[in-house]
mmCIF file of C-alpha atoms in Angstrom:
data_model
loop_
_atom_site.group_PDB
_atom_site.id
_atom_site.type_symbol
_atom_site.label_atom_id
_atom_site.label_comp_id
_atom_site.label_asym_id
_atom_site.label_seq_id
_atom_site.Cartn_x
_atom_site.Cartn_y
_atom_site.Cartn_z
ATOM 1 C CA MET A 1 0.000 0.000 0.000
ATOM 2 C CA LEU A 2 1.231 3.477 -0.827
ATOM 3 C CA ASP A 3 0.353 4.827 2.640
ATOM 4 C CA ALA A 4 3.022 2.589 4.110
ATOM 5 C CA MET A 5 5.661 4.549 2.221
ATOM 6 C CA GLY A 6 5.338 7.662 4.350
ATOM 7 C CA PRO A 7 4.831 8.835 7.938
ATOM 8 C CA ALA A 8 1.498 8.998 9.701
ATOM 9 C CA SER A 9 -0.937 11.403 8.134
ATOM 10 C CA PRO A 10 -1.068 14.955 9.565
ATOM 11 C CA LEU A 11 -4.759 15.100 8.704
ATOM 12 C CA LYS A 12 -7.251 14.850 11.544
ATOM 13 C CA ASN A 13 -9.515 12.228 9.945
ATOM 14 C CA PRO A 14 -7.316 10.064 7.698
ATOM 15 C CA GLU A 15 -10.079 7.529 7.036
ATOM 16 C CA ARG A 16 -12.577 10.049 5.646
ATOM 17 C CA VAL A 17 -12.528 10.354 1.863
ATOM 18 C CA THR A 18 -14.122 13.378 0.229
ATOM 19 C CA SER A 19 -14.195 14.913 -3.231
ATOM 20 C CA ALA A 20 -13.339 18.607 -3.406
ATOM 21 C CA PRO A 21 -15.468 21.133 -5.277
ATOM 22 C CA PHE A 22 -12.553 22.514 -7.251
ATOM 23 C CA GLY A 23 -14.417 25.670 -8.220
ATOM 24 C CA ILE A 24 -14.438 26.744 -4.580
ATOM 25 C CA GLN A 25 -10.733 26.035 -4.262
ATOM 26 C CA ARG A 26 -9.959 28.143 -7.318
ATOM 27 C CA VAL A 27 -11.933 31.075 -5.927
ATOM 28 C CA LEU A 28 -10.032 30.767 -2.643
ATOM 29 C CA ASP A 29 -6.749 30.599 -4.568
ATOM 30 C CA VAL A 30 -7.429 33.827 -6.441
ATOM 31 C CA VAL A 31 -8.766 35.802 -3.469
ATOM 32 C CA LEU A 32 -6.110 34.683 -0.975
ATOM 33 C CA SER A 33 -3.128 34.913 -3.344
ATOM 34 C CA LEU A 34 -4.143 38.391 -4.507
ATOM 35 C CA GLY A 35 -4.496 39.531 -0.895
ATOM 36 C CA ALA A 36 -1.120 37.983 -0.017
ATOM 37 C CA LEU A 37 0.596 39.708 -2.953
ATOM 38 C CA ILE A 38 -0.720 43.078 -1.818
ATOM 39 C CA PHE A 39 0.266 42.412 1.813
ATOM 40 C CA PHE A 40 3.783 41.173 0.966
ATOM 41 C CA ALA A 41 4.473 43.717 -1.809
ATOM 42 C CA PRO A 42 6.846 45.888 0.292
ATOM 43 C CA LEU A 43 8.814 42.824 1.413
ATOM 44 C CA MET A 44 9.011 41.448 -2.132
ATOM 45 C CA ILE A 45 10.268 44.768 -3.498
ATOM 46 C CA GLY A 46 12.940 44.872 -0.781
ATOM 47 C CA VAL A 47 14.084 41.314 -1.513
ATOM 48 C CA ALA A 48 14.196 42.008 -5.251
ATOM 49 C CA LEU A 49 16.438 45.031 -4.715
ATOM 50 C CA ALA A 50 18.720 43.086 -2.340
ATOM 51 C CA ILE A 51 19.185 40.267 -4.860
ATOM 52 C CA LYS A 52 20.041 42.720 -7.605
ATOM 53 C CA VAL A 53 22.548 44.565 -5.430
ATOM 54 C CA GLN A 54 24.131 41.290 -4.260
ATOM 55 C CA ASP A 55 25.614 40.183 -7.577
ATOM 56 C CA GLY A 56 23.776 41.969 -10.382
ATOM 57 C CA GLY A 57 22.174 38.722 -11.568
ATOM 58 C CA PRO A 58 18.512 37.993 -12.308
ATOM 59 C CA ILE A 59 16.004 38.642 -9.520
ATOM 60 C CA PHE A 60 13.719 35.736 -10.348
ATOM 61 C CA PHE A 61 14.441 32.127 -11.150
ATOM 62 C CA GLY A 62 11.930 30.313 -13.314
ATOM 63 C CA GLN A 63 12.343 26.573 -13.648
ATOM 64 C CA ASP A 64 10.261 24.254 -15.809
ATOM 65 C CA ARG A 65 8.001 22.134 -13.612
ATOM 66 C CA VAL A 66 5.292 19.572 -14.327
ATOM 67 C CA GLY A 67 1.801 20.911 -13.771
ATOM 68 C CA PHE A 68 -1.856 20.044 -14.194
ATOM 69 C CA GLY A 69 -2.471 17.660 -17.076
ATOM 70 C CA GLY A 70 1.264 17.052 -17.448
ATOM 71 C CA ARG A 71 1.816 20.496 -18.951
ATOM 72 C CA THR A 72 5.024 22.304 -18.048
ATOM 73 C CA PHE A 73 5.144 25.811 -16.601
ATOM 74 C CA LYS A 74 7.747 28.203 -15.222
ATOM 75 C CA CYS A 75 7.674 27.933 -11.436
ATOM 76 C CA LEU A 76 8.795 31.301 -10.086
ATOM 77 C CA LYS A 77 11.078 31.924 -7.117
ATOM 78 C CA PHE A 78 13.339 34.678 -5.934
ATOM 79 C CA ARG A 79 16.808 33.586 -7.037
ATOM 80 C CA SER A 80 18.592 32.152 -4.010
ATOM 81 C CA MET A 81 21.526 30.547 -5.825
ATOM 82 C CA VAL A 82 24.601 31.637 -7.720
ATOM 83 C CA VAL A 83 24.125 32.305 -11.416
ATOM 84 C CA ASP A 84 25.969 29.105 -12.497
ATOM 85 C CA ALA A 85 24.045 26.913 -10.029
ATOM 86 C CA GLU A 86 23.457 23.876 -12.256
ATOM 87 C CA ALA A 87 27.115 23.571 -13.261
ATOM 88 C CA ARG A 88 28.206 23.900 -9.641
ATOM 89 C CA LEU A 89 25.777 21.186 -8.512
ATOM 90 C CA ALA A 90 27.022 18.784 -11.184
ATOM 91 C CA ALA A 91 30.617 19.338 -10.077
ATOM 92 C CA VAL A 92 29.817 18.804 -6.375
ATOM 93 C CA LEU A 93 27.838 15.598 -6.981
ATOM 94 C CA ALA A 94 30.524 14.227 -9.270
ATOM 95 C CA ASP A 95 33.190 14.681 -6.581
ATOM 96 C CA ASN A 96 31.171 13.431 -3.588
ATOM 97 C CA PRO A 97 29.376 10.038 -3.810
ATOM 98 C CA GLU A 98 27.787 10.493 -0.357
ATOM 99 C CA LEU A 99 26.195 13.802 -1.338
ATOM 100 C CA ARG A 100 25.121 12.287 -4.660
ATOM 101 C CA SER A 101 23.374 9.430 -2.847
ATOM 102 C CA TYR A 102 21.529 11.877 -0.570
ATOM 103 C CA TRP A 103 20.513 14.003 -3.568
ATOM 104 C CA GLU A 104 19.140 10.969 -5.408
ATOM 105 C CA SER A 105 16.924 9.961 -2.460
ATOM 106 C CA HIS A 106 15.854 13.413 -1.193
ATOM 107 C CA ARG A 107 16.356 15.698 -4.231
ATOM 108 C CA LYS A 108 17.881 18.218 -1.799
ATOM 109 C CA LEU A 109 21.183 18.755 -0.011
ATOM 110 C CA LEU A 110 21.608 19.466 3.698
ATOM 111 C CA TRP A 111 24.374 21.848 2.720
ATOM 112 C CA ASP A 112 24.020 23.308 -0.759
ATOM 113 C CA PRO A 113 27.111 25.142 -2.087
ATOM 114 C CA ARG A 114 25.012 26.864 -4.733
ATOM 115 C CA VAL A 115 23.004 28.957 -2.252
ATOM 116 C CA THR A 116 24.141 32.542 -1.643
ATOM 117 C CA TRP A 117 24.222 34.171 1.815
ATOM 118 C CA LEU A 118 21.062 36.120 0.981
ATOM 119 C CA GLY A 119 19.559 32.967 -0.489
ATOM 120 C CA GLN A 120 20.053 31.166 2.819
ATOM 121 C CA MET A 121 18.071 33.863 4.601
ATOM 122 C CA ILE A 122 15.127 33.924 2.221
ATOM 123 C CA ARG A 123 15.002 30.125 2.043
ATOM 124 C CA LYS A 124 14.886 29.684 5.804
ATOM 125 C CA THR A 125 11.893 32.018 5.955
ATOM 126 C CA SER A 126 10.330 30.653 2.714
ATOM 127 C CA VAL A 127 10.363 34.212 1.319
ATOM 128 C CA ASP A 128 11.970 32.832 -1.859
ATOM 129 C CA GLU A 129 8.649 31.171 -2.728
ATOM 130 C CA LEU A 130 6.487 34.302 -2.568
ATOM 131 C CA PRO A 131 6.649 34.837 -6.383
ATOM 132 C CA GLN A 132 4.700 31.589 -6.726
ATOM 133 C CA LEU A 133 1.651 33.613 -5.727
ATOM 134 C CA ILE A 134 1.851 34.904 -9.311
ATOM 135 C CA ASN A 135 1.776 31.288 -10.529
ATOM 136 C CA VAL A 136 -1.383 30.786 -8.463
ATOM 137 C CA LEU A 137 -3.085 33.804 -10.039
ATOM 138 C CA ARG A 138 -2.127 32.539 -13.494
ATOM 139 C CA GLY A 139 -3.706 29.170 -12.736
ATOM 140 C CA ASP A 140 -0.420 27.255 -12.958
ATOM 141 C CA MET A 141 -0.574 26.410 -9.259
ATOM 142 C CA SER A 142 -2.851 26.315 -6.229
ATOM 143 C CA LEU A 143 -2.067 27.503 -2.721
ATOM 144 C CA VAL A 144 -2.422 23.872 -1.603
ATOM 145 C CA GLY A 145 -1.353 20.856 -3.633
ATOM 146 C CA PRO A 146 1.651 18.628 -4.263
ATOM 147 C CA ARG A 147 4.883 20.577 -4.615
ATOM 148 C CA PRO A 148 5.679 21.017 -8.332
ATOM 149 C CA ILE A 149 8.150 18.437 -9.571
ATOM 150 C CA MET A 150 11.039 19.043 -11.956
ATOM 151 C CA ILE A 151 11.037 17.517 -15.431
ATOM 152 C CA SER A 152 13.861 15.205 -14.352
ATOM 153 C CA GLU A 153 11.724 13.892 -11.470
ATOM 154 C CA ARG A 154 8.881 12.552 -13.616
ATOM 155 C CA ASP A 155 10.398 9.081 -13.785
ATOM 156 C CA LEU A 156 10.798 9.018 -9.999
ATOM 157 C CA TYR A 157 7.016 9.307 -9.664
ATOM 158 C CA GLY A 158 6.600 6.148 -11.719
ATOM 159 C CA ARG A 159 3.003 4.912 -11.962
ATOM 160 C CA TRP A 160 1.836 7.690 -9.640
ATOM 161 C CA LEU A 161 2.697 10.434 -12.149
ATOM 162 C CA ALA A 162 -0.711 10.248 -13.854
ATOM 163 C CA ARG A 163 -2.425 10.880 -10.508
ATOM 164 C CA TYR A 164 -0.071 13.749 -9.696
ATOM 165 C CA CYS A 165 -1.054 15.354 -13.012
ATOM 166 C CA THR A 166 -4.728 15.447 -11.971
ATOM 167 C CA MET A 167 -3.861 18.157 -9.406
ATOM 168 C CA ARG A 168 -2.527 21.685 -9.634
ATOM 169 C CA PRO A 169 0.828 21.845 -7.835
ATOM 170 C CA GLY A 170 0.724 23.851 -4.627
ATOM 171 C CA ILE A 171 2.805 26.336 -2.657
ATOM 172 C CA THR A 172 2.180 24.213 0.440
ATOM 173 C CA CYS A 173 1.144 20.615 0.959
ATOM 174 C CA LEU A 174 1.196 17.684 3.363
ATOM 175 C CA TRP A 175 4.927 17.262 2.725
ATOM 176 C CA GLN A 176 5.454 20.848 3.838
ATOM 177 C CA ILE A 177 3.793 20.321 7.222
ATOM 178 C CA ALA A 178 4.897 16.723 7.850
ATOM 179 C CA GLY A 179 8.673 17.030 7.738
ATOM 180 C CA ARG A 180 9.642 18.769 4.523
ATOM 181 C CA SER A 181 13.342 18.360 3.687
ATOM 182 C CA HIS A 182 13.822 15.610 6.264
ATOM 183 C CA LEU A 183 11.553 13.269 4.283
ATOM 184 C CA SER A 184 12.659 11.159 1.348
ATOM 185 C CA PHE A 185 11.232 11.694 -2.119
ATOM 186 C CA ARG A 186 9.371 8.387 -1.776
ATOM 187 C CA GLN A 187 7.644 9.656 1.375
ATOM 188 C CA ARG A 188 6.807 12.879 -0.433
ATOM 189 C CA ILE A 189 5.044 10.907 -3.173
ATOM 190 C CA ALA A 190 3.059 8.977 -0.561
ATOM 191 C CA LEU A 191 1.895 12.225 1.056
ATOM 192 C CA ASP A 192 0.940 13.684 -2.340
ATOM 193 C CA MET A 193 -1.219 10.654 -3.105
ATOM 194 C CA LEU A 194 -2.775 10.822 0.371
ATOM 195 C CA TYR A 195 -3.671 14.475 -0.213
ATOM 196 C CA ARG A 196 -5.244 13.570 -3.552
ATOM 197 C CA ARG A 197 -7.612 11.150 -1.819
ATOM 198 C CA ARG A 198 -8.449 13.488 1.068
ATOM 199 C CA ARG A 199 -8.698 16.882 -0.649
ATOM 200 C CA SER A 200 -11.660 19.048 0.210
ATOM 201 C CA PRO A 201 -12.184 22.720 1.119
ATOM 202 C CA MET A 202 -11.690 21.825 4.796
ATOM 203 C CA THR A 203 -8.445 19.979 4.066
ATOM 204 C CA TYR A 204 -7.301 22.954 1.973
ATOM 205 C CA ILE A 205 -7.921 25.376 4.859
ATOM 206 C CA ASP A 206 -6.466 22.959 7.418
ATOM 207 C CA ILE A 207 -3.158 22.686 5.515
ATOM 208 C CA LEU A 208 -2.956 26.467 5.033
ATOM 209 C CA ILE A 209 -3.420 27.027 8.780
ATOM 210 C CA ARG A 210 -0.863 24.347 9.699
ATOM 211 C CA THR A 211 1.658 25.847 7.292
ATOM 212 C CA VAL A 212 1.885 29.103 9.256
ATOM 213 C CA PRO A 213 3.662 27.737 12.371
ATOM 214 C CA VAL A 214 5.835 25.473 10.197
ATOM 215 C CA VAL A 215 7.126 28.490 8.269
ATOM 216 C CA LEU A 216 7.440 30.772 11.302
ATOM 217 C CA LEU A 217 9.299 28.126 13.340
ATOM 218 C CA ARG A 218 11.276 26.974 10.272
ATOM 219 C CA ARG A 219 10.489 23.323 10.872
ATOM 220 C CA GLY A 220 12.013 20.845 8.429
ATOM 221 C CA ILE A 221 13.953 23.533 6.547
ATOM 222 C CA VAL A 222 17.577 22.979 5.620
#
C-alpha cells in the first residue's frame, strides 16, 4: 500500500474520503493569493532590490516544472543561488558520492554550495517562494497541492505520475507540514497521493493554517 511509504498522516480524519469542489478552491486561490501579494508587496520589493545589489544577476528564477495535465510551466522563485548553479551542482555531486546518494533519495542537499548568503536567509523564511503567488493567479498552481516536480523527477514518480497530473501543484502541501526536507522523495510521493484522496475545502484550509507555524518556526527547513 502506498500509505506505508510515508509517515502517519497529519490530517485529523485520515479515514474520511471526500471529493473537493474545485471551483471553490480556485476562488479561494485567487482571493487569498491576490491579498497575499498586496500584503507582501513591500517585502518582495525589498528582496528584489537586495538580490540585484548582491551580484547583479537575475532577480527571479523560473524553472520548468510539471503541472496540471502534465503540462510544463515556469515555477517562479526569488533567485537564491549563484548564477551558475546547475554547473556547480554537477561538479559537487561528481566529486562526492555520499552527497550524490543523498541528492538521489531526497532531491535536496543538507548543505548546498550553490546557495548565496542572501539565499540562505530567504530560504529559511520561505520568502523565496512568494513569487509563486503569481503562478497561483495565473492558474499554474494552487495555494495547496503537491509541490511542483522538476522535469527530471517525472520518472521518480513512476506509476503515480498520472495521478499527480490530476492536481494543480501547490505552494504548500502535506509534505510541507509533515517534515519537509527531512523526508525522502518516496515519502513525499506517498503524502501527495494521500492528499489527492483526502482533498476538500476543509483539508485545503487545514493545511494552510498548519503551514503558518511550520514556516514561522522553520520546521524541516535545511
